[in-house]
PDB file of C-alpha atoms in Angstrom:
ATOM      1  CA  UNK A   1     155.474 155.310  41.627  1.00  0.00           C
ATOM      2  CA  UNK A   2     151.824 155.550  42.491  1.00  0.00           C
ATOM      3  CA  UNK A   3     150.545 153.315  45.309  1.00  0.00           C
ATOM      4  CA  UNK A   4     149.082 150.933  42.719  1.00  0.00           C
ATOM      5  CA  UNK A   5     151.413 150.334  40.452  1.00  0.00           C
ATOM      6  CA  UNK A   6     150.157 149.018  36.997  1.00  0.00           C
ATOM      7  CA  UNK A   7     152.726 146.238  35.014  1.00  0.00           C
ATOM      8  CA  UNK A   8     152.301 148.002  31.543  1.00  0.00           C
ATOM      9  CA  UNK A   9     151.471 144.275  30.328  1.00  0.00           C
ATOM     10  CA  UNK A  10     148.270 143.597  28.704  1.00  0.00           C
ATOM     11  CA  UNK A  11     145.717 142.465  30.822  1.00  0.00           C
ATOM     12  CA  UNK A  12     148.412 141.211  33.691  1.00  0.00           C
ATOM     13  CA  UNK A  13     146.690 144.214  36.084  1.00  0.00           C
ATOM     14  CA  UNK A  14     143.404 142.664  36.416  1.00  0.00           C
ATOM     15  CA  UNK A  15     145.083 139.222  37.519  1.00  0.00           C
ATOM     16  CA  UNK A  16     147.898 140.696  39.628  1.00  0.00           C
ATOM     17  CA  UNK A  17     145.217 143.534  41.173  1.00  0.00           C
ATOM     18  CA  UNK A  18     147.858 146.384  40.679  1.00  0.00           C
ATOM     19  CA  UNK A  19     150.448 145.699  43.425  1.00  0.00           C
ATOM     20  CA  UNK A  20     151.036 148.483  45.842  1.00  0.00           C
ATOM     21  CA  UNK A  21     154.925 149.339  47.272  1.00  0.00           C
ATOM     22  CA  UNK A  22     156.221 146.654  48.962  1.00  0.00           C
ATOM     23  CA  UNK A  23     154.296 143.670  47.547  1.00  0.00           C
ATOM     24  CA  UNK A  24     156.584 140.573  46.822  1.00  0.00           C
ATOM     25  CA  UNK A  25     155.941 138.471  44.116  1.00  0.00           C
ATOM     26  CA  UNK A  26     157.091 134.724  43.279  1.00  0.00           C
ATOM     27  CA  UNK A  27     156.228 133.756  39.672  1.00  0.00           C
ATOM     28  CA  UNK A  28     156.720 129.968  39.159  1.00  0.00           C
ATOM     29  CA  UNK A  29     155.933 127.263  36.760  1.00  0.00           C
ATOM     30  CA  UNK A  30     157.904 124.558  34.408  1.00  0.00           C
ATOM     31  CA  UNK A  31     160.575 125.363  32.184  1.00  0.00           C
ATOM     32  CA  UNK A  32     159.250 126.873  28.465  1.00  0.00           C
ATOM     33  CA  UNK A  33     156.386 128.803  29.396  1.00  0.00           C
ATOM     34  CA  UNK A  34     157.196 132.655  29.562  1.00  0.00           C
ATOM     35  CA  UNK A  35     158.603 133.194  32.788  1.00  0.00           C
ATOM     36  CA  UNK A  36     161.772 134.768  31.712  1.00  0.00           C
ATOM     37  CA  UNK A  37     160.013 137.007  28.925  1.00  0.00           C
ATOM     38  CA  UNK A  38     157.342 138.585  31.765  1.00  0.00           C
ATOM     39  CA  UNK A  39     159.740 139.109  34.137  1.00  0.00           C
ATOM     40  CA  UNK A  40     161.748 140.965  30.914  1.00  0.00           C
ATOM     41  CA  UNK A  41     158.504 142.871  29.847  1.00  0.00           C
ATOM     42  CA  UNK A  42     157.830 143.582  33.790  1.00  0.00           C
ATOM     43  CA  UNK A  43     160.902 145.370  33.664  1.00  0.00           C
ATOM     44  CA  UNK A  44     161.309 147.067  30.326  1.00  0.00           C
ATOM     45  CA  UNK A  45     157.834 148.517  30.666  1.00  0.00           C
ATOM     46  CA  UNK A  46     158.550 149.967  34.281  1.00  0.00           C
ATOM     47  CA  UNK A  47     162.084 151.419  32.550  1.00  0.00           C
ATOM     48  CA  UNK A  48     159.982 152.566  29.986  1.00  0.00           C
ATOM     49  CA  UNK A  49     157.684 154.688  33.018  1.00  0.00           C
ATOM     50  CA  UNK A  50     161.349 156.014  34.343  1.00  0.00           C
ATOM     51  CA  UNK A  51     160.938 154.037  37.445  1.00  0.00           C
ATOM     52  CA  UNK A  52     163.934 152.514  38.605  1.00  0.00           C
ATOM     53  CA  UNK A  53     164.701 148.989  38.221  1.00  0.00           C
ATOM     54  CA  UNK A  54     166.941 146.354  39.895  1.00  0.00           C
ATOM     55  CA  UNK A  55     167.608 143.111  37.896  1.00  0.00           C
ATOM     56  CA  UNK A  56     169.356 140.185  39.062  1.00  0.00           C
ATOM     57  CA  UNK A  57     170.367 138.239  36.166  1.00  0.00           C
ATOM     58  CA  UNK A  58     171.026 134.409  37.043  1.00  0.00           C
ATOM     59  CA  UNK A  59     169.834 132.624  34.611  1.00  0.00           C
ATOM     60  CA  UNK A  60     171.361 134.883  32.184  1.00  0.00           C
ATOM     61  CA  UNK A  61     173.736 137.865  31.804  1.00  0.00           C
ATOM     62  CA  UNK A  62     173.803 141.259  31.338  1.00  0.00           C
ATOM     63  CA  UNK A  63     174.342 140.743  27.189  1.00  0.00           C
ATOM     64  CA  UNK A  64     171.708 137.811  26.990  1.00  0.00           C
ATOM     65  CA  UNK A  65     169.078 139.956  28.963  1.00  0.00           C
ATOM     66  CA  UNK A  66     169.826 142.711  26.457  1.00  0.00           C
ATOM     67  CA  UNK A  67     169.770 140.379  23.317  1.00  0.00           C
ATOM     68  CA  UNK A  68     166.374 138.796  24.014  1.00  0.00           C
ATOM     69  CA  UNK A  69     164.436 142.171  24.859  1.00  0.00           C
ATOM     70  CA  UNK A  70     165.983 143.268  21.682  1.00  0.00           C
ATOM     71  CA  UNK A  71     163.921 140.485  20.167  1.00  0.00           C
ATOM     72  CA  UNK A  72     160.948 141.595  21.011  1.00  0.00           C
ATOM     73  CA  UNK A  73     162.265 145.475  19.823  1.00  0.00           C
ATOM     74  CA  UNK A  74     162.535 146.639  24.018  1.00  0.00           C
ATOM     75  CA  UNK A  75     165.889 148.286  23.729  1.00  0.00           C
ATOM     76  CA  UNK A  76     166.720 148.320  27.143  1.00  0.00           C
ATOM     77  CA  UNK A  77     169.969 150.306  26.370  1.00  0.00           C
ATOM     78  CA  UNK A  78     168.372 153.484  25.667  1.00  0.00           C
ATOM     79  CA  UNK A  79     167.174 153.384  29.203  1.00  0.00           C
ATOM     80  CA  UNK A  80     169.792 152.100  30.989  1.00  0.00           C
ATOM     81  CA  UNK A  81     170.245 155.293  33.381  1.00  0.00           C
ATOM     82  CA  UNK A  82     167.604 154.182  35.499  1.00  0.00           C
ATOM     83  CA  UNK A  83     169.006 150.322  34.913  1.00  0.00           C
ATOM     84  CA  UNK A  84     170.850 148.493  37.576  1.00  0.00           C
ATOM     85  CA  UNK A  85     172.288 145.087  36.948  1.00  0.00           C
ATOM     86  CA  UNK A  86     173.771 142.138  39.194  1.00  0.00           C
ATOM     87  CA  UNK A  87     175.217 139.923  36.656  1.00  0.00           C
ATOM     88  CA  UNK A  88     175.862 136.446  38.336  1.00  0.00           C
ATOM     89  CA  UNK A  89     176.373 133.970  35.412  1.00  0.00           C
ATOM     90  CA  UNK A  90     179.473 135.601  33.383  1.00  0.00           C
ATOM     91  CA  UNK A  91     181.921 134.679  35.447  1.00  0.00           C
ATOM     92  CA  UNK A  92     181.275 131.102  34.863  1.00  0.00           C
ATOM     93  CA  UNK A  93     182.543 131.385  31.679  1.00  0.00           C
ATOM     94  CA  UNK A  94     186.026 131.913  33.339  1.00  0.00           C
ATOM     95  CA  UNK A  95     186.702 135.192  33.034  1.00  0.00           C
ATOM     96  CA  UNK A  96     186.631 137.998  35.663  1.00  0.00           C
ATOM     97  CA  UNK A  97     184.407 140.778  34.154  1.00  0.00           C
ATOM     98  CA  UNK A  98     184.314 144.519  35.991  1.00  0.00           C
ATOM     99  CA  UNK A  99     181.958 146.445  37.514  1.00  0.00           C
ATOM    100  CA  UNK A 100     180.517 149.005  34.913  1.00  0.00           C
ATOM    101  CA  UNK A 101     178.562 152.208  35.625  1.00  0.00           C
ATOM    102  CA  UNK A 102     175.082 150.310  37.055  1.00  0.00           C
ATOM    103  CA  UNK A 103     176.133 146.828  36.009  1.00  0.00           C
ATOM    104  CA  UNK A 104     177.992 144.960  39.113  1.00  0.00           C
ATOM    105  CA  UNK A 105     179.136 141.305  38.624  1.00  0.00           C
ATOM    106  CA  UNK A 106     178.862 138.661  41.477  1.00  0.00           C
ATOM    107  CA  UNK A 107     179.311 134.858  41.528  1.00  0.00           C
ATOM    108  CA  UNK A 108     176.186 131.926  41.883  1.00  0.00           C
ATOM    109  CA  UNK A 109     178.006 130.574  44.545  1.00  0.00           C
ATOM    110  CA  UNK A 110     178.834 133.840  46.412  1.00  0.00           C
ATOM    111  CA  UNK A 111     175.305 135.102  48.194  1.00  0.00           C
ATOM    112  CA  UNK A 112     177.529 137.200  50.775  1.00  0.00           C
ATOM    113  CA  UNK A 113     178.649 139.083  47.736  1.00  0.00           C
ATOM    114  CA  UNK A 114     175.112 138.847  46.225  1.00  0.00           C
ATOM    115  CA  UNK A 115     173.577 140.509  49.106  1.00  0.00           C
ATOM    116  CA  UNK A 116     176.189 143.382  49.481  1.00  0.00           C
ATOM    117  CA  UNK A 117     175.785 143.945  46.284  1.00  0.00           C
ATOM    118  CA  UNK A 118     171.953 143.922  46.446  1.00  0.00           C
ATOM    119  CA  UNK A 119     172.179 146.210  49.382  1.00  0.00           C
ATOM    120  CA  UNK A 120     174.232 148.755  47.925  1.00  0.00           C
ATOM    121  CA  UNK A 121     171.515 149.041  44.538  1.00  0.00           C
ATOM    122  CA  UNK A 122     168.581 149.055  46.880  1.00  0.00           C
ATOM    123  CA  UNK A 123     170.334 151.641  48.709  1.00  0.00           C
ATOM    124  CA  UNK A 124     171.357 153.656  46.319  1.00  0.00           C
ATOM    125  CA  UNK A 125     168.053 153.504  44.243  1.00  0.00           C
ATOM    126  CA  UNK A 126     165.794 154.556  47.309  1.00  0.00           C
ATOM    127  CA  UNK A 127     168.109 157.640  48.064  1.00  0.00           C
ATOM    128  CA  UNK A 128     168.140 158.603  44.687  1.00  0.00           C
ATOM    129  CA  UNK A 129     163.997 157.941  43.896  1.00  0.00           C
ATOM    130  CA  UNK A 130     162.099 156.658  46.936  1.00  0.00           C
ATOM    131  CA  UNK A 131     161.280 153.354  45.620  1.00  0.00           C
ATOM    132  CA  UNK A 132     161.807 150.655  42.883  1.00  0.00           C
ATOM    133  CA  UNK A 133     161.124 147.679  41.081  1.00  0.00           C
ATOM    134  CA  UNK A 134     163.244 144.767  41.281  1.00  0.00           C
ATOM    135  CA  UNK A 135     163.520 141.395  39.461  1.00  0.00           C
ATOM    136  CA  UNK A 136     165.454 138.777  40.365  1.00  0.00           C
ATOM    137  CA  UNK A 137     165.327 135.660  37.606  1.00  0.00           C
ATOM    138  CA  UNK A 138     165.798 133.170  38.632  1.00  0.00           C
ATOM    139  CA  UNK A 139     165.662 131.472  41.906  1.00  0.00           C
ATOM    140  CA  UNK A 140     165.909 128.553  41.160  1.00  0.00           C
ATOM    141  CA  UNK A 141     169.500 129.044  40.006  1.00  0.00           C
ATOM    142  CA  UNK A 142     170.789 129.679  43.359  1.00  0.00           C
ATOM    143  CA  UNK A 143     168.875 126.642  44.485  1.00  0.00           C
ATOM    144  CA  UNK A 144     171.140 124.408  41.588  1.00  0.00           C
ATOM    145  CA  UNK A 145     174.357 125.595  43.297  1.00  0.00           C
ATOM    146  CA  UNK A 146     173.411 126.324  47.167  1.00  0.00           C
ATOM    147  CA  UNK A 147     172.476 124.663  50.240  1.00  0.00           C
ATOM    148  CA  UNK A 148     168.731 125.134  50.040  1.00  0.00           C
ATOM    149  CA  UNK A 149     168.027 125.997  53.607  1.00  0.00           C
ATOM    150  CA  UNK A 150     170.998 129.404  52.781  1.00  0.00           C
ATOM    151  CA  UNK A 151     168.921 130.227  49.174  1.00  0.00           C
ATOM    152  CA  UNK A 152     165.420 130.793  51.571  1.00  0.00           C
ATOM    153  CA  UNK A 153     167.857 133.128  54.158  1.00  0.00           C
ATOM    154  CA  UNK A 154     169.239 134.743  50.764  1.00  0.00           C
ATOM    155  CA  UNK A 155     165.381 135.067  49.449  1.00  0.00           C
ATOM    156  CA  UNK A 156     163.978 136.659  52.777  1.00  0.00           C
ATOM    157  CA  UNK A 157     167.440 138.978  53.035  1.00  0.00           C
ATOM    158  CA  UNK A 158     166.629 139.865  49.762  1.00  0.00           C
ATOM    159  CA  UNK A 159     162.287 140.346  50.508  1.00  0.00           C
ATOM    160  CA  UNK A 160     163.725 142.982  53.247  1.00  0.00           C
ATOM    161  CA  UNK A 161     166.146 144.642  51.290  1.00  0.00           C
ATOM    162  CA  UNK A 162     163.097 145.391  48.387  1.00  0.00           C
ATOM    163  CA  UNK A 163     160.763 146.061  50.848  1.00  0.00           C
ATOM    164  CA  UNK A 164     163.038 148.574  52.958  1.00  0.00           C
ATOM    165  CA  UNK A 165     163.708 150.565  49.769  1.00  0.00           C
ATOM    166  CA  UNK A 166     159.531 151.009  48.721  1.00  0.00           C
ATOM    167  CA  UNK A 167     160.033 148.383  45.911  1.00  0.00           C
ATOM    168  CA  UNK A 168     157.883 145.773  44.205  1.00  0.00           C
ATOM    169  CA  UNK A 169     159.929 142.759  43.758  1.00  0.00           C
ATOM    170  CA  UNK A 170     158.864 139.868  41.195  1.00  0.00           C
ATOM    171  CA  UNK A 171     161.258 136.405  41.272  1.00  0.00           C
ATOM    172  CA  UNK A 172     160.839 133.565  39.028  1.00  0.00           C
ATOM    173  CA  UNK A 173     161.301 130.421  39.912  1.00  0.00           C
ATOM    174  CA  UNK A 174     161.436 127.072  38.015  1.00  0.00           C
ATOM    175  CA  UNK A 175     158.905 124.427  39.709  1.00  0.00           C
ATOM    176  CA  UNK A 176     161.044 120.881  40.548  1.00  0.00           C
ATOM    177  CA  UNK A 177     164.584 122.429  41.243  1.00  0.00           C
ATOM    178  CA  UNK A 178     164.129 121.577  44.737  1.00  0.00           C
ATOM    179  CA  UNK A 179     162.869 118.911  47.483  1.00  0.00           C
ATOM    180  CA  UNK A 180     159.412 119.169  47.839  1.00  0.00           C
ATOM    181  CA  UNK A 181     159.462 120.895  51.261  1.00  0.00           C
ATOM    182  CA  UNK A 182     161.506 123.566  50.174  1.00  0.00           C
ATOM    183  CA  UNK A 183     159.115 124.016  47.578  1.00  0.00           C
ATOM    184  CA  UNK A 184     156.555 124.558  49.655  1.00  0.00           C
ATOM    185  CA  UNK A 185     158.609 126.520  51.955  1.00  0.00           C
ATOM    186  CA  UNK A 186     159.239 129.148  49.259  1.00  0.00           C
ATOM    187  CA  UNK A 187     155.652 130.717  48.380  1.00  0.00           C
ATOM    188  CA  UNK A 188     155.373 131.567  52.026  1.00  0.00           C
ATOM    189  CA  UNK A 189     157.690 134.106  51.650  1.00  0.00           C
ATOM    190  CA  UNK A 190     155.798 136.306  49.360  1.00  0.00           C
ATOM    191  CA  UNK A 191     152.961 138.173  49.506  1.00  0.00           C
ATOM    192  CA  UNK A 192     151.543 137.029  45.713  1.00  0.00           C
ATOM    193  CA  UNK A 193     152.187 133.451  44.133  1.00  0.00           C
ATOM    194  CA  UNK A 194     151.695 133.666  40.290  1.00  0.00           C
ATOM    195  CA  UNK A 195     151.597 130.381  38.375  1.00  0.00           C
ATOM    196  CA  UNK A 196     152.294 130.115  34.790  1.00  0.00           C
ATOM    197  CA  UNK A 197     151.439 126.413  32.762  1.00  0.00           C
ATOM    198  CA  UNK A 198     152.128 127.881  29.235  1.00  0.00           C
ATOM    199  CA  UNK A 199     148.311 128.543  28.569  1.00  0.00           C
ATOM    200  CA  UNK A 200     146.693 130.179  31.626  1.00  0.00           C
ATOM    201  CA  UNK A 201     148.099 132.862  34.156  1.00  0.00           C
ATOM    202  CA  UNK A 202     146.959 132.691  37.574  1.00  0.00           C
ATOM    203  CA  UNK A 203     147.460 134.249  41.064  1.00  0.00           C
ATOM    204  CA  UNK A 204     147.032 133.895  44.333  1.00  0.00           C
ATOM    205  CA  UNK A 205     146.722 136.511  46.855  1.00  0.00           C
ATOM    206  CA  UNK A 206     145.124 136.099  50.692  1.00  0.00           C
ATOM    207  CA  UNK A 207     143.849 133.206  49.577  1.00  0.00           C
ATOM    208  CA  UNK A 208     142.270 134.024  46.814  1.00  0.00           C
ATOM    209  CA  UNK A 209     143.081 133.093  42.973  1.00  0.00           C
ATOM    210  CA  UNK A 210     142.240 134.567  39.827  1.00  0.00           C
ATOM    211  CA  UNK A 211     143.175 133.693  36.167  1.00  0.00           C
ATOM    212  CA  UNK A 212     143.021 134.394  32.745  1.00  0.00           C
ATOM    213  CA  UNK A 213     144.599 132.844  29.754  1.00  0.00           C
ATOM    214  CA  UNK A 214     147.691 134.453  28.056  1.00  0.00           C
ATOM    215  CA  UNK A 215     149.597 134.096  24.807  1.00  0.00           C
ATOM    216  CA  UNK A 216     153.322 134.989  24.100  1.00  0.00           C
ATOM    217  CA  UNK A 217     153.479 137.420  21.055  1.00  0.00           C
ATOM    218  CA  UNK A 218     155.968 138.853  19.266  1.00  0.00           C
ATOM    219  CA  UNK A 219     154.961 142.299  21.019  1.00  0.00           C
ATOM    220  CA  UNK A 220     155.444 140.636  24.389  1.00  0.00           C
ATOM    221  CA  UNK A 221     152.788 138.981  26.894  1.00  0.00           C
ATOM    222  CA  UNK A 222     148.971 139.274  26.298  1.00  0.00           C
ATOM    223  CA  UNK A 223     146.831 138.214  29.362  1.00  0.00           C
ATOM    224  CA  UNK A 224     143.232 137.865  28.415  1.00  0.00           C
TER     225      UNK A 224
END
């Protein structure tokens, strides 16, 4: 990974400014508006550049995340070598799915788990490349079943973890989920605060903002 790292998205480098190594990301807005397909695209096109890629699924699974990239024709499958997965939503459904090559299952509730599993990807992904990108969607899931002062400890544990291992992390986050101090709490833990209304793409970044508008196509997310 070069030490600005370009998305692959249209147009989302001249908001985001290329993010170097080690830049942490929170993407936020209300339900409906394309968080979930750029943090898919974010990942597919850095798969697609053979660098390595941690995804926390939440809000989905494993078989959802690979059913709606396969939507927008991103067959995620065909790189899945450089694909690691923390599945924590299939074991709702009440059975007790095994880990599989790169694809580890954990449990909502269970951020002890979470984070050992974390640790051992981010690990494991450094030794074997020097650095990553990692996506964790969404945040706001862990808030729905968690004590919200442990999802912040599990959200900084997590910041470290990325950061240790050279990554860029991006985690979405669905605006309401919590009380309004946590809310606020949250963007201080990252170094960029994107903010997605379903029309116009902004960030923030040492105080400064920039914007554009973007449009959900069925090639992905246009910015601009």
């Amino acid at each position: 990974m070069s030490e600005n790292y370009s998305t692959g998205i249209a147009g989302l480098d001249a908001v985001l400014g290329k993010p170097e190594p080690g830049y942490l990301m929170l993407l936020t807005g209300p339900p409906k508006v394309g968080k979930t397909v750029l943090a898919t695209e974010f990942t597919y096109r850095a798969l697609q550049r053979r660098n390595p890629c941690l995804f926390i699924a939440a809000e989905y699974g494993y078989r959802d995340l690979q059913r709606n990239t396969m939507a927008f024709n991103w067959f995620i499958q065909s790189l899945a070598d450089k694909l690691h997965v923390i599945d924590l939503p299939t074991g709702l459904a009440g059975g007790k799915p095994r880990d599989s090559g790169n694809v580890r299952y954990s449990a909502i509730q269970n951020t002890t788990d979470l984070m050992v599993k974390v640790g051992i990807s981010t690990r494991s992904l450094y030794q074997e490349e020097g650095t990553m990108i990692s996506v964790f969607d969404s945040a706001s899931i862990l808030l729905a079943f968690n004590p919200p002062k442990l999802v912040l400890r599990v959200l900084k544990a997590y910041n470290d973890r990325v950061r240790d291992a050279g990554g860029i992390a991006l985690v979405t986050y669905t605006a309401g989920v919590a009380d309004e101090d946590i809310e606020e709490e949250i963007p201080g833990l990252f170094d960029v605060h994107i903010q997605m209304d379903g029309s116009v793409i902004s960030a923030v970044m040492d105080g400064e903002r920039t914007e554009a508008p973007y449009m959900i196509t069925d090639q992905g997310i246009k910015v601009g």
